[in-house]
Tab-separated table of C-alpha atoms and ligand atoms in Angstrom:
chain	number	residue	atom	x	y	z
A	1476	MET	CA	5.660	1.409	21.609
A	1477	ASP	CA	2.416	3.034	20.505
A	1478	LYS	CA	0.200	0.474	18.968
A	1479	SER	CA	-0.008	0.365	15.163
A	1480	GLN	CA	-3.586	1.279	14.151
A	1481	ASN	CA	-4.450	-2.238	12.698
A	1482	GLY	CA	-1.228	-4.201	12.938
A	1483	LEU	CA	-0.781	-4.118	9.079
A	1484	PRO	CA	3.033	-4.077	8.425
A	1485	PHE	CA	4.839	-1.087	7.158
A	1486	SER	CA	5.728	-2.627	3.932
A	1487	ASP	CA	1.920	-3.148	3.063
A	1488	ASN	CA	1.770	0.427	2.243
A	1489	ALA	CA	1.387	1.232	-1.406
A	1490	SER	CA	0.151	3.860	-3.790
A	1491	LEU	CA	-2.588	3.267	-6.295
A	1492	GLU	CA	-1.089	0.290	-7.536
A	1493	ASP	CA	0.354	-2.358	-5.296
A	1494	LYS	CA	2.959	-4.902	-5.981
A	1495	GLU	CA	0.392	-7.503	-7.454
A	1496	GLY	CA	-0.862	-4.753	-9.698
A	1497	ASN	CA	-4.212	-4.707	-7.725
A	1498	ASP	CA	-5.807	-1.339	-7.197
A	1499	ASN	CA	-5.766	-0.089	-3.636
A	1500	SER	CA	-9.196	1.554	-3.150
A	1501	VAL	CA	-7.903	4.054	-0.520
A	1502	THR	CA	-4.886	6.320	-1.074
A	1503	VAL	CA	-3.867	8.493	2.044
A	1504	ALA	CA	-1.519	11.524	1.937
A	1505	VAL	CA	-0.385	13.788	4.888
A	1506	ARG	CA	0.239	17.500	4.110
A	1507	VAL	CA	2.014	19.881	6.490
A	1508	ARG	CA	1.409	23.693	6.064
A	1509	PRO	CA	3.698	26.632	7.011
A	1510	PHE	CA	3.360	28.321	10.422
A	1511	GLY	CA	0.315	30.621	10.325
A	1512	GLN	CA	0.105	34.427	11.747
A	1513	ARG	CA	-1.036	33.276	15.073
A	1514	GLU	CA	1.489	30.390	15.480
A	1515	LEU	CA	4.308	32.766	14.561
A	1516	ALA	CA	3.191	35.497	16.920
A	1517	ASP	CA	3.569	32.838	19.744
A	1518	LYS	CA	7.135	33.187	21.149
A	1519	ALA	CA	6.986	29.410	22.249
A	1520	VAL	CA	6.184	28.122	18.799
A	1521	ARG	CA	8.117	25.067	17.759
A	1522	ARG	CA	7.880	22.734	14.772
A	1523	VAL	CA	6.985	19.302	15.884
A	1524	VAL	CA	6.444	17.691	12.439
A	1525	SER	CA	9.031	16.346	10.168
A	1526	MET	CA	8.765	14.124	7.030
A	1527	CYS	CA	11.024	11.709	5.379
A	1528	GLY	CA	9.970	9.808	2.276
A	1529	ASN	CA	6.373	8.701	2.935
A	1530	GLU	CA	6.668	8.956	6.692
A	1531	THR	CA	5.568	11.722	8.821
A	1532	THR	CA	7.171	12.027	12.375
A	1533	VAL	CA	5.472	14.039	15.247
A	1534	THR	CA	7.717	14.722	18.347
A	1535	SER	CA	5.858	15.344	21.555
A	1536	ASP	CA	7.346	17.821	24.287
A	1537	ASN	CA	8.370	14.761	26.392
A	1538	GLY	CA	10.353	13.384	23.424
A	1539	THR	CA	7.910	10.758	22.403
A	1540	ILE	CA	8.262	10.105	18.577
A	1541	HIS	CA	5.063	9.162	16.661
A	1542	ARG	CA	5.727	7.839	13.223
A	1543	PHE	CA	3.037	7.454	10.567
A	1544	ALA	CA	3.631	5.932	7.181
A	1545	TYR	CA	1.151	6.618	4.472
A	1546	ASP	CA	1.185	6.736	0.753
A	1547	PHE	CA	2.445	10.236	0.434
A	1548	SER	CA	3.791	13.015	2.695
A	1549	PHE	CA	3.736	16.504	1.366
A	1550	TRP	CA	6.201	19.010	2.929
A	1551	SER	CA	4.566	22.380	2.427
A	1552	PHE	CA	6.276	24.024	5.524
A	1553	ASP	CA	9.013	25.933	3.640
A	1554	SER	CA	9.619	26.441	0.065
A	1555	GLU	CA	13.342	26.650	0.443
A	1556	ASN	CA	13.423	22.856	1.154
A	1557	GLY	CA	14.100	20.721	-1.722
A	1558	ASP	CA	11.352	18.420	-0.906
A	1559	PHE	CA	8.855	21.363	-0.918
A	1560	ALA	CA	5.269	20.292	-2.103
A	1561	GLY	CA	3.486	23.080	-3.758
A	1562	GLN	CA	-0.145	23.100	-5.160
A	1563	GLU	CA	0.868	21.722	-8.433
A	1564	LEU	CA	2.717	18.583	-7.078
A	1565	VAL	CA	0.080	17.837	-4.658
A	1566	TYR	CA	-2.478	17.998	-7.523
A	1567	ASN	CA	-0.207	15.803	-9.764
A	1568	ARG	CA	0.292	13.157	-7.259
A	1569	LEU	CA	-3.174	12.843	-5.765
A	1570	ALA	CA	-5.871	14.208	-8.099
A	1571	GLN	CA	-4.461	13.627	-11.494
A	1572	PRO	CA	-4.468	9.790	-11.184
A	1573	LEU	CA	-8.255	10.210	-10.051
A	1574	LEU	CA	-8.924	11.946	-13.253
A	1575	SER	CA	-7.542	8.913	-15.373
A	1576	ARG	CA	-9.329	6.678	-13.269
A	1577	ALA	CA	-12.704	8.687	-13.896
A	1578	PHE	CA	-12.107	8.393	-17.578
A	1579	GLU	CA	-11.656	4.604	-17.172
A	1580	GLY	CA	-15.200	4.647	-15.623
A	1581	TYR	CA	-14.227	4.456	-11.908
A	1582	ASN	CA	-16.234	6.537	-9.437
A	1583	THR	CA	-13.676	8.584	-7.171
A	1584	CYS	CA	-13.617	10.606	-4.059
A	1585	LEU	CA	-10.996	12.931	-2.778
A	1586	PHE	CA	-11.351	14.205	0.807
A	1587	ALA	CA	-9.535	16.794	2.773
A	1588	TYR	CA	-9.439	16.045	6.462
A	1589	GLY	CA	-7.890	17.964	9.311
A	1590	GLN	CA	-8.398	20.475	12.092
A	1591	THR	CA	-9.752	23.984	11.390
A	1592	GLY	CA	-6.962	26.218	9.819
A	1593	SER	CA	-4.788	23.157	8.901
A	1594	GLY	CA	-5.060	23.780	5.084
A	1595	LYS	CA	-8.062	21.826	3.838
A	1596	SER	CA	-9.619	24.506	1.720
A	1597	TYR	CA	-6.204	25.677	0.636
A	1598	SER	CA	-5.468	22.279	-0.617
A	1599	ILE	CA	-8.903	21.618	-2.153
A	1600	MET	CA	-9.672	24.996	-3.600
A	1601	GLY	CA	-6.696	27.045	-3.362
A	1602	GLN	CA	-6.103	30.711	-2.936
A	1603	GLY	CA	-6.247	33.179	-5.730
A	1604	ASN	CA	-4.672	32.707	-9.220
A	1605	GLU	CA	-1.111	31.975	-7.691
A	1606	LYS	CA	-2.105	29.188	-5.435
A	1607	VAL	CA	-4.828	27.336	-7.442
A	1608	GLY	CA	-6.067	24.086	-5.604
A	1609	ILE	CA	-7.189	20.746	-6.616
A	1610	ILE	CA	-10.776	21.474	-7.866
A	1611	PRO	CA	-9.933	24.215	-10.369
A	1612	ARG	CA	-6.872	22.223	-11.725
A	1613	PHE	CA	-8.933	19.075	-11.881
A	1614	CYS	CA	-11.622	20.731	-13.887
A	1615	LYS	CA	-9.270	22.226	-16.242
A	1616	ASP	CA	-7.501	18.993	-17.043
A	1617	LEU	CA	-10.946	17.436	-17.185
A	1618	PHE	CA	-12.007	19.491	-20.226
A	1619	PHE	CA	-8.597	19.100	-21.838
A	1620	SER	CA	-8.685	15.326	-21.530
A	1621	ALA	CA	-12.397	15.426	-22.649
A	1622	GLN	CA	-11.314	17.382	-25.891
A	1623	GLN	CA	-8.726	14.725	-26.480
A	1624	ALA	CA	-11.133	11.983	-26.136
A	1625	ARG	CA	-13.429	13.577	-28.445
A	1626	ASP	CA	-10.924	14.306	-31.099
A	1627	ILE	CA	-8.791	10.995	-31.046
A	1628	LYS	CA	-11.405	8.484	-29.804
A	1629	GLN	CA	-14.648	10.049	-31.244
A	1630	VAL	CA	-16.135	9.834	-27.773
A	1631	LYS	CA	-19.199	11.995	-26.954
A	1632	ILE	CA	-18.645	13.575	-23.558
A	1633	SER	CA	-20.874	15.295	-21.238
A	1634	VAL	CA	-20.016	16.932	-17.809
A	1635	GLU	CA	-22.453	17.900	-15.188
A	1636	ILE	CA	-21.651	19.511	-11.849
A	1637	SER	CA	-23.263	20.232	-8.541
A	1638	PHE	CA	-22.159	21.606	-5.439
A	1639	VAL	CA	-23.654	21.009	-1.889
A	1640	GLU	CA	-22.803	21.684	1.581
A	1641	ILE	CA	-23.737	19.557	4.624
A	1642	TYR	CA	-24.232	21.523	7.622
A	1643	ASN	CA	-25.598	20.104	10.963
A	1644	GLU	CA	-26.669	16.950	8.932
A	1645	LYS	CA	-28.783	19.347	6.698
A	1646	ILE	CA	-27.987	19.384	3.050
A	1647	HIS	CA	-27.948	22.759	1.079
A	1648	ASP	CA	-27.543	23.403	-2.554
A	1649	LEU	CA	-24.525	25.807	-3.098
A	1650	LEU	CA	-25.621	26.615	-6.679
A	1651	GLY	CA	-29.509	26.709	-6.441
A	1652	SER	CA	-31.245	30.088	-6.277
A	1653	SER	CA	-34.353	28.863	-4.524
A	1654	LYS	CA	-35.027	30.280	-1.052
A	1655	GLU	CA	-37.772	29.544	1.560
A	1656	LYS	CA	-39.957	32.484	2.756
A	1657	SER	CA	-37.637	33.027	5.600
A	1658	GLY	CA	-34.803	33.824	3.095
A	1659	LYS	CA	-33.006	30.707	4.066
A	1660	LYS	CA	-31.897	27.986	1.496
A	1661	PRO	CA	-34.134	25.028	1.649
A	1662	THR	CA	-32.976	21.808	3.184
A	1663	LEU	CA	-32.628	19.031	0.707
A	1664	LYS	CA	-32.941	15.294	1.351
A	1665	VAL	CA	-31.001	12.384	0.221
A	1666	ARG	CA	-33.232	9.680	-1.416
A	1667	GLU	CA	-32.111	6.349	-2.776
A	1668	HIS	CA	-32.946	5.276	-6.354
A	1669	PRO	CA	-33.258	1.469	-6.735
A	1670	GLU	CA	-30.680	1.253	-9.624
A	1671	LEU	CA	-28.905	4.529	-9.618
A	1672	GLY	CA	-28.327	4.685	-5.815
A	1673	PRO	CA	-28.435	7.709	-3.473
A	1674	TYR	CA	-29.043	11.246	-4.884
A	1675	VAL	CA	-30.271	14.605	-3.549
A	1676	GLU	CA	-33.809	15.363	-4.289
A	1677	GLY	CA	-34.187	18.810	-5.954
A	1678	LEU	CA	-30.496	19.459	-6.310
A	1679	THR	CA	-29.608	21.910	-9.062
A	1680	THR	CA	-26.988	20.455	-11.721
A	1681	PHE	CA	-25.456	22.166	-14.476
A	1682	VAL	CA	-24.104	20.860	-17.702
A	1683	VAL	CA	-20.813	22.578	-18.273
A	1684	ASN	CA	-18.898	22.847	-21.583
A	1685	SER	CA	-15.615	24.489	-20.602
A	1686	PHE	CA	-13.345	25.429	-17.669
A	1687	GLU	CA	-14.657	28.980	-17.767
A	1688	ASP	CA	-18.167	27.714	-17.316
A	1689	VAL	CA	-17.329	25.727	-14.237
A	1690	GLU	CA	-15.136	28.467	-12.813
A	1691	GLY	CA	-18.101	30.698	-12.446
A	1692	TRP	CA	-20.128	28.057	-10.537
A	1693	ILE	CA	-17.151	27.398	-8.231
A	1694	THR	CA	-16.918	30.975	-7.281
A	1695	LEU	CA	-20.731	31.176	-6.657
A	1696	GLY	CA	-20.659	27.946	-4.659
A	1697	ASN	CA	-17.768	29.214	-2.491
A	1698	LYS	CA	-19.534	32.397	-1.583
A	1699	SER	CA	-22.636	30.544	-0.532
A	1700	ARG	CA	-20.748	28.213	1.844
A	1701	ALA	CA	-21.894	28.620	5.452
A	1702	THR	CA	-19.072	29.612	7.693
A	1703	ALA	CA	-19.114	30.580	11.308
A	1704	ALA	CA	-16.387	32.180	13.447
A	1705	THR	CA	-14.734	29.889	16.080
A	1706	GLY	CA	-12.011	30.634	18.426
A	1707	MET	CA	-9.563	29.000	16.155
A	1708	ASN	CA	-10.151	30.521	12.769
A	1709	ASP	CA	-12.125	33.430	11.957
A	1710	LYS	CA	-13.514	31.786	8.773
A	1711	SER	CA	-13.811	28.618	10.077
A	1712	SER	CA	-15.908	26.303	7.852
A	1713	ARG	CA	-18.351	24.230	9.957
A	1714	SER	CA	-19.771	22.222	7.045
A	1715	HIS	CA	-18.646	19.767	4.755
A	1716	SER	CA	-18.727	20.795	0.995
A	1717	VAL	CA	-19.102	18.281	-1.743
A	1718	PHE	CA	-18.348	19.358	-5.305
A	1719	THR	CA	-19.637	16.600	-7.684
A	1720	ILE	CA	-18.815	16.089	-11.327
A	1721	VAL	CA	-20.597	13.395	-13.403
A	1722	LEU	CA	-18.629	12.441	-16.447
A	1723	ALA	CA	-20.632	10.547	-19.202
A	1724	GLN	CA	-18.676	9.169	-22.091
A	1725	THR	CA	-20.620	7.687	-25.110
A	1726	LYS	CA	-19.027	5.783	-28.049
A	1727	THR	CA	-20.950	4.670	-31.010
A	1728	GLU	CA	-19.409	1.282	-32.270
A	1729	MET	CA	-20.099	1.436	-36.102
A	1730	TRP	CA	-20.111	-2.322	-36.643
A	1731	GLU	CA	-22.206	-3.083	-33.567
A	1732	GLY	CA	-24.568	-0.219	-34.495
A	1733	HIS	CA	-25.263	0.832	-30.822
A	1734	ASP	CA	-23.819	3.148	-28.268
A	1735	HIS	CA	-21.556	2.276	-25.312
A	1736	SER	CA	-21.866	4.491	-22.456
A	1737	ILE	CA	-19.886	4.789	-19.207
A	1738	THR	CA	-20.687	7.325	-16.494
A	1739	SER	CA	-18.310	8.200	-13.520
A	1740	LYS	CA	-19.012	10.283	-10.598
A	1741	ILE	CA	-16.070	12.434	-9.095
A	1742	ASN	CA	-16.572	13.867	-5.574
A	1743	LEU	CA	-14.113	16.391	-4.336
A	1744	VAL	CA	-14.811	16.921	-0.613
A	1745	ASP	CA	-13.675	19.709	1.822
A	1746	LEU	CA	-14.511	18.163	5.215
A	1747	ALA	CA	-15.549	20.384	8.224
A	1748	GLY	CA	-12.780	21.002	10.890
A	1749	SER	CA	-12.093	17.949	12.906
A	1750	GLU	CA	-11.001	19.450	16.054
A	1751	ARG	CA	-12.665	18.656	19.424
A	1752	GLN	CA	-15.451	21.007	20.677
A	1753	SER	CA	-13.405	22.077	23.675
A	1754	GLN	CA	-10.556	23.285	21.575
A	1755	ALA	CA	-12.652	25.007	19.096
A	1756	MET	CA	-14.262	26.929	21.875
A	1757	THR	CA	-17.795	25.978	20.619
A	1758	ILE	CA	-19.767	27.313	23.384
A	1759	SER	CA	-23.446	27.861	22.623
A	1760	GLY	CA	-26.078	25.029	22.170
A	1761	GLU	CA	-26.190	25.669	18.415
A	1762	ARG	CA	-22.424	25.178	18.157
A	1763	LEU	CA	-22.421	22.055	20.308
A	1764	ARG	CA	-25.055	20.447	18.028
A	1765	GLU	CA	-22.970	21.509	15.124
A	1766	GLY	CA	-19.946	19.906	16.738
A	1767	ALA	CA	-21.888	16.769	17.423
A	1768	ASN	CA	-23.197	16.436	13.900
A	1769	ILE	CA	-19.730	17.182	12.250
A	1770	ASN	CA	-18.301	14.533	14.443
A	1771	LYS	CA	-20.949	12.119	13.637
A	1772	SER	CA	-20.361	12.523	10.018
A	1773	LEU	CA	-16.563	12.236	10.369
A	1774	LEU	CA	-16.848	9.281	12.625
A	1775	THR	CA	-19.113	7.492	10.076
A	1776	LEU	CA	-16.849	8.430	7.224
A	1777	GLY	CA	-13.846	6.936	9.121
A	1778	ILE	CA	-15.775	3.755	9.906
A	1779	VAL	CA	-16.938	3.374	6.273
A	1780	ILE	CA	-13.569	3.931	4.897
A	1781	SER	CA	-11.783	1.673	7.388
A	1782	LEU	CA	-14.248	-1.089	6.620
A	1783	LEU	CA	-13.753	-0.668	2.847
A	1784	SER	CA	-10.068	-0.747	3.272
A	1785	GLU	CA	-10.215	-3.768	5.319
A	1786	GLN	CA	-12.269	-5.509	2.756
A	1787	SER	CA	-9.860	-4.355	-0.021
A	1788	ALA	CA	-6.661	-5.543	1.847
A	1789	GLN	CA	-8.254	-8.866	1.843
A	1790	ASN	CA	-8.629	-8.564	-2.064
A	1791	GLY	CA	-12.284	-9.155	-1.623
A	1792	ARG	CA	-12.139	-12.532	0.261
A	1793	LYS	CA	-13.902	-11.036	3.049
A	1794	LYS	CA	-17.069	-9.278	2.199
A	1795	ILE	CA	-18.259	-6.846	4.844
A	1796	THR	CA	-21.985	-6.738	4.303
A	1797	CYS	CA	-23.026	-3.971	6.818
A	1798	ILE	CA	-21.237	-0.896	6.030
A	1799	PRO	CA	-23.102	1.860	7.767
A	1800	TYR	CA	-23.346	4.293	4.873
A	1801	ARG	CA	-26.951	5.536	6.071
A	1802	ASP	CA	-25.513	6.608	9.574
A	1803	SER	CA	-24.759	9.998	8.059
A	1804	ASN	CA	-25.807	12.077	5.235
A	1805	LEU	CA	-22.279	12.571	3.870
A	1806	THR	CA	-21.590	8.754	3.706
A	1807	TRP	CA	-25.072	7.937	2.490
A	1808	LEU	CA	-24.657	10.550	-0.382
A	1809	LEU	CA	-21.218	9.235	-1.327
A	1810	LYS	CA	-22.178	5.609	-0.985
A	1811	GLU	CA	-21.738	4.884	-4.672
A	1812	SER	CA	-18.460	6.630	-4.912
A	1813	LEU	CA	-16.865	4.989	-1.660
A	1814	GLY	CA	-17.766	1.395	-2.138
A	1815	GLY	CA	-17.659	-1.006	-5.007
A	1816	ASN	CA	-16.146	0.229	-8.256
A	1817	SER	CA	-14.481	3.364	-6.844
A	1818	LYS	CA	-11.070	5.012	-5.761
A	1819	THR	CA	-10.796	7.183	-2.597
A	1820	THR	CA	-8.009	9.498	-1.774
A	1821	MET	CA	-7.686	11.338	1.580
A	1822	ILE	CA	-5.465	14.276	2.110
A	1823	ALA	CA	-4.865	14.768	6.036
A	1824	THR	CA	-3.794	18.451	6.469
A	1825	ILE	CA	-1.886	19.318	9.632
A	1826	SER	CA	-0.243	22.222	11.407
A	1827	PRO	CA	3.450	22.044	12.072
A	1828	ALA	CA	3.233	23.720	15.476
A	1829	ASN	CA	3.576	22.388	18.880
A	1830	SER	CA	0.399	24.185	20.105
A	1831	HIS	CA	-1.623	21.885	17.750
A	1832	ILE	CA	0.052	18.605	18.528
A	1833	GLU	CA	-3.007	16.819	20.036
A	1834	GLU	CA	-5.077	17.661	17.013
A	1835	THR	CA	-2.337	16.712	14.593
A	1836	LEU	CA	-1.972	13.294	16.401
A	1837	SER	CA	-5.726	12.796	16.314
A	1838	THR	CA	-5.752	13.623	12.444
A	1839	LEU	CA	-3.091	11.201	11.818
A	1840	ARG	CA	-4.819	8.506	13.867
A	1841	TYR	CA	-8.226	9.068	12.103
A	1842	PRO	CA	-9.411	5.578	11.077
A	1843	PHE	CA	-9.109	6.047	7.368
A	1844	CYS	CA	-5.711	4.690	7.749
A	1845	VAL	CA	-5.310	0.987	7.305
A	1846	ASN	CA	-1.685	1.234	6.531
A	1847	CYS	CA	-0.205	3.494	9.127
A	1848	ILE	CA	2.328	2.991	12.018
A	1849	ASP	CA	2.504	5.001	15.155
A	1850	LYS	CA	5.423	3.964	17.207
A	1851	LEU	CA	8.145	5.172	19.337
B	657	ATP	N1	0.102	24.466	2.237
B	657	ATP	C1	-0.012	25.669	2.510
B	657	ATP	N2	0.816	26.668	2.257
B	657	ATP	C2	0.646	28.016	2.507
B	657	ATP	N3	-0.519	28.540	3.283
B	657	ATP	C3	-1.272	27.452	3.778
B	657	ATP	C4	-1.238	26.091	3.450
B	657	ATP	N4	-2.239	25.484	3.942
B	657	ATP	C5	-2.872	26.409	4.549
B	657	ATP	N5	-2.377	27.653	4.415
B	657	ATP	C6	-2.825	28.929	5.113
B	657	ATP	O1	-3.412	28.556	6.399
B	657	ATP	C7	-4.522	29.145	6.543
B	657	ATP	C8	-5.808	28.186	6.779
B	657	ATP	O2	-5.889	27.374	5.828
B	657	ATP	P1	-7.376	26.850	5.275
B	657	ATP	O3	-8.385	27.903	5.184
B	657	ATP	O4	-7.142	26.161	3.991
B	657	ATP	O5	-7.723	25.891	6.548
B	657	ATP	P2	-8.854	24.872	6.541
B	657	ATP	O6	-8.301	23.672	7.089
B	657	ATP	O7	-9.714	24.746	5.348
B	657	ATP	O8	-9.967	25.608	7.772
B	657	ATP	P3	-11.326	25.480	7.897
B	657	ATP	O9	-11.759	24.156	8.465
B	657	ATP	O10	-11.508	26.452	8.919
B	657	ATP	O11	-12.025	25.834	6.636
B	657	ATP	C9	-4.914	30.002	5.349
B	657	ATP	O12	-4.616	31.448	5.507
B	657	ATP	C10	-4.091	29.313	4.272
B	657	ATP	O13	-3.606	30.308	3.326
């Protein structure tokens, strides 16, 4: 029997609310995409992934069965299947609850994690008008809910966005227009405010008043994202992108005569490909450095999330004091949205094909998972 990741029993798995009504701070979902063009061109292609309920099963060539139980399993392999999970369903299950949490004042983070070409960008951003992903849907719903809150609860609402990429541990503003003499975008630094926590110094932020406003910025940000070709996916993203929404709600209590404000931060993150350097054919020195930095951020993120999950599983009885947020720029920047008063959701994207089984298994074993089982 393959060892369970942390020994927690299967039945401990729960969605946002557990049996006692406590909030789980981390929700984990797996999504399997259809075969891609390259996989279909391979005569020996075989589907090794299946799903049942919230369980994902991967069958190795030698017949070993690996079972993983998470909060959700999304079957996006074939639309003919009755359990097919399209973009809307994935959004409704994973991101919509975060929107409600944000309006309640929680900070939230949603990450897409997986190897290059497994469907992270497809899930987070989508493709064209037909296959709209999580970020545009979230923004559309956000403005709808904001209007309702203004009309019904007389709440003043402001929405501010920013969009950065972290490439090689360097932070670049995807919406800012400033350039260095060399024509390159300047590298920004994370600083820590004693009360407000970490922030990116010099980052451009925009107040947005409608979905149409935000749509323009998303398009611009996507165009700016640094991409580099790898052996596995020509448009492979070698950077993490973090789309941040700051939602500020202010209500004036007439009888008290003063304003109550709550501010929540929502981070929607498309992580860089998680594949190993050898498989991604990362050959030159520059690429090797990239790989090391990508893995450093992903490794730190895994450690941080797993420590926070451990803390949350103990209902706060065990306080872990040394969570290594500052070990990578990604986790440092997201510190306030990962720990404390926050909700985190991970979508692990995987290929269905036998040719990617090792990466699929490593994605499913990523240490974000405190509630998983991998057994014969
Ligand atoms: N659920 C899905 N349904 C249909 N097609 C999908 C799905 N997920 C991914 N694809 C297709 O697979 C290809 C790779 O997906 P995508 O670009 O999202 O991968 P990625 O994980 O973001 O890769 P990278 O790390 O290189 O950015 C795209 O052509 C996309 O259309």
